Amino acid sequence: MNPFNYSYPVNVYFGEGAAKENAPAELSKVGPTVMLAYGGGSIKKNGIYEEMIKILEDAGKNIVEFTGIMSNPTYDKVQEGAKLARENKVDFILAVGGGSVIDCCKIVSAQAKLSEDIWEYEYSKGNRPTEFIPMGAVVTAFGTGAEMNNGAVITNTEKMMKSALWGAFYSFAVLDPVYTMSMPLKQVISGAFDSLSHSMETYMGSPRDTNLSDEINEANQRNIIRNIRATLKNPDNVNTRSELIWAAAMAENGILKIGKVTDFQCHMLEHQLGAYTDCNHGQGLAVLHPVLYRHYLPEATQQFARLATEVWGIDPKGKYENELAEDFISTLADFIKEIGLPTTFAEMGIDENTDFEAIAKSTIRTGGCVKKFTDAELLDVLNECK
């Protein structure tokens, strides 16, 4: 295992009623003006909006609403939120929603305190912001684990880039599984697959020999697989939802990454696909993973074989390592079909004339990837996904 330092700044409140029980005390620590940030308005249909308003009003806060955060938050939306925060002298941001809302607010928090363009500040100058508006997150749609880290995925439509920016950690996060019960089932499964992808992408990094972080990761993957299946059988089961929301958090709270250099090449490729198509993130990952993983062979044979036996329960008796590795990929592909996620871009409604060459060329190559891809190889992957 590589050397590491581990500390964790997010105070997590988990369980039914966690917001009512814990948010008032957290809000008592912050200034009078709170930005309430959310997406398309689903929280007004399921009662969460009214609950948050009451908590904020009871805490004596002035409320500034930042609404309409889209599923793939844009850089323009970040700038809109930062301008709103500055104009209203916002003291605290309460992000209520899924990964898109939570990611957007991380960068709003930083940009509102920064006198220059944060994209140029981070990408051109190589800097990271150090001042932020403090924030809290209330998770209503899980999968990304966005509440657990300070990275955000933002789409810059002008540059045609869907890339990471770095903002603030949340001071607290509320994970109430009941808040997620109104999620459409397709979104639940898509989000849960994103959690599985996060776990696999971490696992595929280095070191590649067996280590404690990876063994914990194997358990997280088994949990996600089991509870996706259980959720499909009984979508109203709060316990399975509880397992999935915590598994999503575990995939991104740093524990699985301790001592690791992560892979995340599939995510980088899907991000650029999203920049050109505005596609659903979890669905894009589902299409890409099996195809990309076939291109990982033979470099990833050892890890794939271990995933076959330790996560998917494939019997190794009488099989060579490369056979187990291939079994893992085919089993993953079968699982994706089983849970109703798409297996081709056509099923996602992505035009076959999309500029896949530009997507391949603009995809970031990750240092921890087991395979070093060329533009041509990534283009092959994309073409095979059509």
Short mmCIF file of C-alpha atoms in Angstrom, two decimals:
data_model
loop_
_atom_site.label_atom_id
_atom_site.label_comp_id
_atom_site.label_asym_id
_atom_site.label_seq_id
_atom_site.Cartn_x
_atom_site.Cartn_y
_atom_site.Cartn_z
CA MET A 1 0.00 0.00 0.00
CA ASN A 2 1.22 3.50 -0.82
CA PRO A 3 1.97 6.02 1.96
CA PHE A 4 -1.04 8.19 2.84
CA ASN A 5 -2.53 10.85 5.11
CA TYR A 6 -6.21 10.45 5.91
CA SER A 7 -8.53 12.99 7.50
CA TYR A 8 -12.21 13.57 6.88
CA PRO A 9 -14.00 16.90 7.33
CA VAL A 10 -17.66 15.99 6.60
CA ASN A 11 -19.96 15.39 9.57
CA VAL A 12 -22.43 12.74 8.36
CA TYR A 13 -25.95 12.41 9.78
CA PHE A 14 -27.49 9.16 8.61
CA GLY A 15 -31.00 7.81 9.06
CA GLU A 16 -34.67 8.67 9.00
CA GLY A 17 -35.40 12.12 10.42
CA ALA A 18 -31.73 13.09 10.40
CA ALA A 19 -32.37 16.57 8.95
CA LYS A 20 -34.95 17.60 11.57
CA GLU A 21 -32.81 16.23 14.34
CA ASN A 22 -29.44 17.63 13.37
CA ALA A 23 -29.72 20.53 10.89
CA PRO A 24 -30.93 23.10 13.49
CA ALA A 25 -27.77 22.69 15.57
CA GLU A 26 -25.58 22.95 12.47
CA LEU A 27 -27.42 26.05 11.25
CA SER A 28 -26.98 27.74 14.62
CA LYS A 29 -23.24 27.90 13.86
CA VAL A 30 -23.60 29.93 10.64
CA GLY A 31 -24.52 33.47 9.62
CA PRO A 32 -28.03 34.80 8.96
CA THR A 33 -28.29 34.45 5.16
CA VAL A 34 -28.58 30.96 3.72
CA MET A 35 -28.73 30.03 0.05
CA LEU A 36 -31.15 27.13 -0.48
CA ALA A 37 -30.00 25.40 -3.67
CA TYR A 38 -31.94 22.73 -5.55
CA GLY A 39 -32.70 21.43 -9.03
CA GLY A 40 -35.83 21.17 -11.12
CA GLY A 41 -38.37 21.35 -8.33
CA SER A 42 -38.92 17.70 -7.40
CA ILE A 43 -38.33 18.60 -3.75
CA LYS A 44 -41.50 20.73 -3.93
CA LYS A 45 -43.50 17.67 -4.97
CA ASN A 46 -42.26 15.27 -2.29
CA GLY A 47 -42.46 17.63 0.70
CA ILE A 48 -38.73 18.05 1.28
CA TYR A 49 -38.80 21.71 0.23
CA GLU A 50 -41.39 22.60 2.88
CA GLU A 51 -39.40 20.72 5.48
CA MET A 52 -36.19 22.57 4.62
CA ILE A 53 -37.96 25.95 4.59
CA LYS A 54 -39.39 25.28 8.04
CA ILE A 55 -35.99 24.25 9.41
CA LEU A 56 -34.42 27.40 8.00
CA GLU A 57 -37.20 29.70 9.19
CA ASP A 58 -37.19 28.15 12.66
CA ALA A 59 -33.46 28.83 12.74
CA GLY A 60 -34.17 32.48 11.95
CA LYS A 61 -32.39 32.48 8.59
CA ASN A 62 -32.89 34.78 5.62
CA ILE A 63 -33.41 32.48 2.63
CA VAL A 64 -32.01 33.08 -0.86
CA GLU A 65 -33.14 30.46 -3.38
CA PHE A 66 -30.83 29.19 -6.13
CA THR A 67 -32.92 26.95 -8.37
CA GLY A 68 -32.90 25.13 -11.70
CA ILE A 69 -29.58 23.31 -11.32
CA MET A 70 -29.56 20.85 -14.21
CA SER A 71 -28.56 17.18 -14.23
CA ASN A 72 -25.20 18.01 -15.84
CA PRO A 73 -24.48 21.37 -14.18
CA THR A 74 -22.92 23.92 -16.48
CA TYR A 75 -20.20 26.44 -15.84
CA ASP A 76 -22.68 29.20 -16.65
CA LYS A 77 -24.92 27.89 -13.86
CA VAL A 78 -21.98 27.98 -11.45
CA GLN A 79 -21.35 31.62 -12.34
CA GLU A 80 -25.05 32.42 -11.88
CA GLY A 81 -24.98 30.93 -8.39
CA ALA A 82 -21.74 32.68 -7.44
CA LYS A 83 -23.16 36.04 -8.58
CA LEU A 84 -26.32 35.43 -6.55
CA ALA A 85 -24.26 34.52 -3.49
CA ARG A 86 -22.10 37.62 -3.74
CA GLU A 87 -25.00 39.99 -4.35
CA ASN A 88 -26.92 38.64 -1.36
CA LYS A 89 -23.88 38.28 0.92
CA VAL A 90 -24.69 34.62 1.50
CA ASP A 91 -23.20 33.18 4.68
CA PHE A 92 -24.02 29.51 4.09
CA ILE A 93 -25.19 27.25 1.26
CA LEU A 94 -27.64 24.42 1.87
CA ALA A 95 -27.60 22.13 -1.16
CA VAL A 96 -30.66 19.87 -1.36
CA GLY A 97 -30.63 17.25 -4.11
CA GLY A 98 -28.39 14.74 -5.85
CA GLY A 99 -24.88 14.89 -7.16
CA SER A 100 -25.54 17.64 -9.69
CA VAL A 101 -26.84 20.12 -7.13
CA ILE A 102 -24.18 19.14 -4.62
CA ASP A 103 -21.35 19.41 -7.17
CA CYS A 104 -22.56 22.74 -8.52
CA CYS A 105 -22.64 24.29 -5.06
CA LYS A 106 -19.05 23.23 -4.28
CA ILE A 107 -17.84 25.45 -7.10
CA VAL A 108 -20.34 28.23 -6.39
CA SER A 109 -18.91 28.26 -2.86
CA ALA A 110 -15.38 28.76 -4.20
CA GLN A 111 -16.14 31.08 -7.13
CA ALA A 112 -18.13 33.46 -4.90
CA LYS A 113 -14.96 34.08 -2.87
CA LEU A 114 -12.56 34.18 -5.83
CA SER A 115 -11.89 37.38 -7.77
CA GLU A 116 -10.93 35.56 -10.97
CA ASP A 117 -12.41 32.88 -13.20
CA ILE A 118 -12.12 29.57 -11.34
CA TRP A 119 -11.75 27.45 -14.48
CA GLU A 120 -8.70 29.44 -15.59
CA TYR A 121 -7.47 29.64 -11.99
CA GLU A 122 -7.43 25.85 -11.70
CA TYR A 123 -6.66 24.66 -15.25
CA SER A 124 -4.41 27.40 -16.62
CA LYS A 125 -2.62 28.42 -13.42
CA GLY A 126 -2.73 25.08 -11.61
CA ASN A 127 -4.10 26.61 -8.41
CA ARG A 128 -6.73 25.43 -5.95
CA PRO A 129 -9.09 27.83 -4.13
CA THR A 130 -8.63 28.26 -0.39
CA GLU A 131 -11.62 30.41 0.61
CA PHE A 132 -15.21 29.17 0.52
CA ILE A 133 -18.74 29.87 1.64
CA PRO A 134 -19.42 27.05 4.11
CA MET A 135 -22.00 24.47 3.03
CA GLY A 136 -24.28 21.65 4.12
CA ALA A 137 -25.80 18.94 1.92
CA VAL A 138 -29.13 17.15 2.15
CA VAL A 139 -29.05 14.14 -0.18
CA THR A 140 -32.28 13.34 -2.00
CA ALA A 141 -30.82 11.32 -4.89
CA PHE A 142 -27.83 9.06 -4.31
CA GLY A 143 -25.17 7.38 -6.39
CA THR A 144 -22.46 9.95 -6.98
CA GLY A 145 -21.31 10.23 -3.36
CA ALA A 146 -20.73 13.91 -4.19
CA GLU A 147 -21.47 14.98 -0.62
CA MET A 148 -18.36 13.08 0.48
CA ASN A 149 -15.62 14.95 -1.40
CA ASN A 150 -14.59 18.37 -2.69
CA GLY A 151 -14.44 17.51 -6.38
CA ALA A 152 -17.18 18.53 -8.81
CA VAL A 153 -17.93 17.60 -12.40
CA ILE A 154 -18.94 20.68 -14.36
CA THR A 155 -19.75 21.06 -18.07
CA ASN A 156 -18.09 23.99 -19.78
CA THR A 157 -20.24 24.33 -22.90
CA GLU A 158 -17.95 26.93 -24.45
CA LYS A 159 -14.88 24.69 -24.19
CA MET A 160 -16.83 21.46 -24.82
CA MET A 161 -15.34 19.97 -21.67
CA LYS A 162 -17.04 18.10 -18.84
CA SER A 163 -14.29 18.11 -16.25
CA ALA A 164 -13.43 18.18 -12.59
CA LEU A 165 -13.14 21.38 -10.62
CA TRP A 166 -12.13 21.54 -6.98
CA GLY A 167 -14.13 23.40 -4.37
CA ALA A 168 -15.05 23.00 -0.73
CA PHE A 169 -15.93 20.04 1.41
CA TYR A 170 -19.37 20.14 3.00
CA SER A 171 -19.30 20.77 6.73
CA PHE A 172 -22.16 18.31 7.14
CA ALA A 173 -24.22 15.94 5.03
CA VAL A 174 -27.67 14.51 5.77
CA LEU A 175 -28.32 11.02 4.38
CA ASP A 176 -31.96 10.18 5.03
CA PRO A 177 -32.99 7.14 2.96
CA VAL A 178 -36.65 8.20 3.14
CA TYR A 179 -35.77 11.32 1.13
CA THR A 180 -34.70 9.07 -1.75
CA MET A 181 -37.92 7.03 -1.92
CA SER A 182 -39.49 9.32 -4.52
CA MET A 183 -36.59 8.84 -6.94
CA PRO A 184 -37.76 7.18 -10.19
CA LEU A 185 -36.61 3.56 -10.21
CA LYS A 186 -34.51 4.09 -13.35
CA GLN A 187 -32.66 6.88 -11.57
CA VAL A 188 -32.13 4.68 -8.51
CA ILE A 189 -30.54 1.94 -10.60
CA SER A 190 -28.50 4.35 -12.70
CA GLY A 191 -27.20 6.07 -9.57
CA ALA A 192 -26.40 2.78 -7.87
CA PHE A 193 -24.44 1.66 -10.92
CA ASP A 194 -22.44 4.89 -10.69
CA SER A 195 -21.56 3.85 -7.12
CA LEU A 196 -20.45 0.45 -8.40
CA SER A 197 -18.40 2.18 -11.08
CA HIS A 198 -16.70 4.41 -8.49
CA SER A 199 -15.78 1.31 -6.52
CA MET A 200 -14.44 -0.53 -9.58
CA GLU A 201 -12.51 2.52 -10.79
CA THR A 202 -10.82 2.82 -7.40
CA TYR A 203 -10.13 -0.91 -7.26
CA MET A 204 -8.50 -0.92 -10.69
CA GLY A 205 -5.90 1.63 -9.60
CA SER A 206 -2.51 0.91 -8.07
CA PRO A 207 -1.13 -0.84 -6.12
CA ARG A 208 -2.70 -3.84 -7.82
CA ASP A 209 -1.72 -6.49 -5.31
CA THR A 210 -4.23 -7.47 -2.61
CA ASN A 211 -4.51 -4.79 0.09
CA LEU A 212 -6.95 -3.80 2.84
CA SER A 213 -8.49 -0.92 0.90
CA ASP A 214 -9.34 -3.27 -1.97
CA GLU A 215 -10.75 -5.92 0.36
CA ILE A 216 -13.10 -3.33 1.87
CA ASN A 217 -13.90 -2.27 -1.69
CA GLU A 218 -14.86 -5.84 -2.62
CA ALA A 219 -17.42 -5.83 0.19
CA ASN A 220 -18.82 -2.50 -1.01
CA GLN A 221 -19.23 -3.86 -4.53
CA ARG A 222 -20.97 -7.01 -3.28
CA ASN A 223 -23.31 -4.84 -1.23
CA ILE A 224 -24.24 -2.65 -4.19
CA ILE A 225 -24.88 -5.63 -6.48
CA ARG A 226 -27.03 -7.38 -3.88
CA ASN A 227 -29.08 -4.31 -3.06
CA ILE A 228 -29.64 -3.28 -6.68
CA ARG A 229 -31.22 -6.69 -7.20
CA ALA A 230 -33.20 -6.39 -3.97
CA THR A 231 -34.42 -2.90 -4.93
CA LEU A 232 -35.66 -4.15 -8.30
CA LYS A 233 -37.64 -6.86 -6.50
CA ASN A 234 -39.05 -4.44 -3.91
CA PRO A 235 -38.57 -0.75 -4.78
CA ASP A 236 -40.35 0.38 -1.60
CA ASN A 237 -37.92 -1.31 0.79
CA VAL A 238 -36.29 1.46 2.83
CA ASN A 239 -33.60 -0.87 4.16
CA THR A 240 -32.19 -1.64 0.73
CA ARG A 241 -32.27 2.07 -0.05
CA SER A 242 -30.34 2.68 3.18
CA GLU A 243 -27.67 0.22 2.09
CA LEU A 244 -27.32 1.80 -1.34
CA ILE A 245 -27.09 5.38 -0.07
CA TRP A 246 -24.35 4.41 2.38
CA ALA A 247 -22.52 2.30 -0.21
CA ALA A 248 -22.50 5.36 -2.48
CA ALA A 249 -20.99 7.39 0.35
CA MET A 250 -18.41 4.70 1.10
CA ALA A 251 -17.30 4.74 -2.52
CA GLU A 252 -16.40 8.43 -2.27
CA ASN A 253 -15.48 9.20 1.35
CA GLY A 254 -11.85 8.29 0.75
CA ILE A 255 -11.73 5.03 2.69
CA LEU A 256 -11.56 2.82 -0.39
CA LYS A 257 -8.89 5.11 -1.83
CA ILE A 258 -6.51 4.96 1.12
CA GLY A 259 -3.06 4.04 -0.18
CA LYS A 260 -4.33 3.92 -3.79
CA VAL A 261 -3.76 5.80 -7.03
CA THR A 262 -7.17 5.43 -8.64
CA ASP A 263 -8.02 4.55 -12.24
CA PHE A 264 -11.22 6.43 -13.27
CA GLN A 265 -10.44 6.22 -17.00
CA CYS A 266 -14.01 5.11 -17.72
CA HIS A 267 -15.34 8.16 -15.90
CA MET A 268 -13.09 10.50 -17.89
CA LEU A 269 -14.32 9.00 -21.14
CA GLU A 270 -17.97 9.19 -20.04
CA HIS A 271 -17.52 12.80 -18.94
CA GLN A 272 -16.46 13.82 -22.43
CA LEU A 273 -19.30 11.78 -23.92
CA GLY A 274 -21.57 13.82 -21.66
CA ALA A 275 -19.99 17.08 -22.78
CA TYR A 276 -20.98 16.28 -26.37
CA THR A 277 -24.33 14.57 -25.76
CA ASP A 278 -25.63 15.64 -22.29
CA CYS A 279 -26.31 11.94 -21.63
CA ASN A 280 -27.24 10.25 -18.36
CA HIS A 281 -24.03 9.59 -16.45
CA GLY A 282 -24.85 6.17 -14.97
CA GLN A 283 -26.19 4.90 -18.27
CA GLY A 284 -23.09 6.06 -20.11
CA LEU A 285 -20.89 4.23 -17.64
CA ALA A 286 -22.97 1.07 -18.04
CA VAL A 287 -22.42 1.08 -21.80
CA LEU A 288 -18.73 1.91 -21.60
CA HIS A 289 -17.47 -0.31 -18.79
CA PRO A 290 -17.61 -3.77 -20.40
CA VAL A 291 -16.23 -2.51 -23.71
CA LEU A 292 -13.43 -0.50 -22.09
CA TYR A 293 -12.59 -3.40 -19.79
CA ARG A 294 -12.16 -5.74 -22.76
CA HIS A 295 -9.48 -3.31 -23.93
CA TYR A 296 -7.84 -3.54 -20.48
CA LEU A 297 -6.94 -7.17 -21.11
CA PRO A 298 -4.29 -8.48 -20.67
CA GLU A 299 -2.95 -5.63 -18.47
CA ALA A 300 -5.70 -6.07 -15.87
CA THR A 301 -5.96 -9.85 -15.84
CA GLN A 302 -4.95 -10.23 -12.19
CA GLN A 303 -7.45 -7.71 -10.86
CA PHE A 304 -10.27 -8.89 -13.11
CA ALA A 305 -9.74 -12.47 -11.99
CA ARG A 306 -9.87 -11.37 -8.37
CA LEU A 307 -13.09 -9.43 -8.99
CA ALA A 308 -14.57 -12.55 -10.62
CA THR A 309 -14.05 -14.68 -7.53
CA GLU A 310 -14.25 -12.17 -4.65
CA VAL A 311 -17.10 -9.95 -5.87
CA TRP A 312 -19.12 -11.99 -8.35
CA GLY A 313 -18.65 -15.41 -6.75
CA ILE A 314 -17.40 -17.15 -9.89
CA ASP A 315 -15.96 -20.60 -9.13
CA PRO A 316 -12.25 -20.60 -10.02
CA LYS A 317 -11.97 -24.38 -10.12
CA GLY A 318 -10.34 -25.57 -13.32
CA LYS A 319 -9.96 -22.07 -14.76
CA TYR A 320 -6.85 -20.11 -15.69
CA GLU A 321 -6.51 -16.50 -14.53
CA ASN A 322 -7.24 -15.11 -17.99
CA GLU A 323 -10.44 -17.18 -18.18
CA LEU A 324 -11.61 -15.75 -14.85
CA ALA A 325 -10.81 -12.25 -16.09
CA GLU A 326 -12.95 -12.77 -19.17
CA ASP A 327 -15.70 -14.28 -17.01
CA PHE A 328 -15.72 -11.11 -14.91
CA ILE A 329 -16.27 -8.88 -17.94
CA SER A 330 -19.04 -11.07 -19.36
CA THR A 331 -20.72 -11.34 -15.94
CA LEU A 332 -20.61 -7.56 -15.52
CA ALA A 333 -22.14 -7.14 -18.99
CA ASP A 334 -24.88 -9.67 -18.15
CA PHE A 335 -25.62 -7.83 -14.89
CA ILE A 336 -26.03 -4.55 -16.74
CA LYS A 337 -28.63 -6.18 -18.99
CA GLU A 338 -30.30 -7.85 -16.01
CA ILE A 339 -30.89 -4.56 -14.19
CA GLY A 340 -32.26 -2.82 -17.28
CA LEU A 341 -29.45 -0.42 -18.09
CA PRO A 342 -28.53 0.24 -21.73
CA THR A 343 -25.72 -1.67 -23.41
CA THR A 344 -25.26 0.53 -26.50
CA PHE A 345 -25.26 4.24 -27.30
CA ALA A 346 -28.19 3.62 -29.64
CA GLU A 347 -30.30 2.50 -26.66
CA MET A 348 -29.40 5.80 -24.99
CA GLY A 349 -30.55 7.78 -28.02
CA ILE A 350 -27.03 8.97 -28.83
CA ASP A 351 -26.68 9.88 -32.51
CA GLU A 352 -24.23 7.62 -34.35
CA ASN A 353 -22.90 10.75 -36.08
CA THR A 354 -21.73 12.26 -32.79
CA ASP A 355 -18.14 13.51 -33.05
CA PHE A 356 -16.59 10.51 -31.29
CA GLU A 357 -13.14 11.39 -32.59
CA ALA A 358 -13.28 14.73 -30.77
CA ILE A 359 -14.50 12.97 -27.63
CA ALA A 360 -11.58 10.52 -27.73
CA LYS A 361 -9.01 13.26 -28.33
CA SER A 362 -10.29 15.46 -25.50
CA THR A 363 -10.58 12.70 -22.89
CA ILE A 364 -8.22 13.09 -19.94
CA ARG A 365 -5.85 10.15 -19.43
CA THR A 366 -5.65 9.14 -15.78
CA GLY A 367 -2.32 8.35 -14.16
CA GLY A 368 -3.64 5.37 -12.23
CA CYS A 369 -5.13 3.56 -15.22
CA VAL A 370 -3.79 0.05 -15.73
CA LYS A 371 -3.59 0.76 -19.49
CA LYS A 372 -2.29 3.85 -21.25
CA PHE A 373 -4.76 4.60 -24.04
CA THR A 374 -4.07 6.35 -27.33
CA ASP A 375 -6.67 8.51 -29.05
CA ALA A 376 -7.19 5.75 -31.61
CA GLU A 377 -7.82 3.12 -28.93
CA LEU A 378 -10.38 5.29 -27.15
CA LEU A 379 -12.06 5.95 -30.48
CA ASP A 380 -12.24 2.18 -31.01
CA VAL A 381 -13.98 1.84 -27.63
CA LEU A 382 -16.53 4.50 -28.52
CA ASN A 383 -17.23 2.99 -31.93
CA GLU A 384 -17.72 -0.44 -30.36
CA CYS A 385 -20.34 1.07 -28.03
CA LYS A 386 -22.57 2.35 -30.85
#
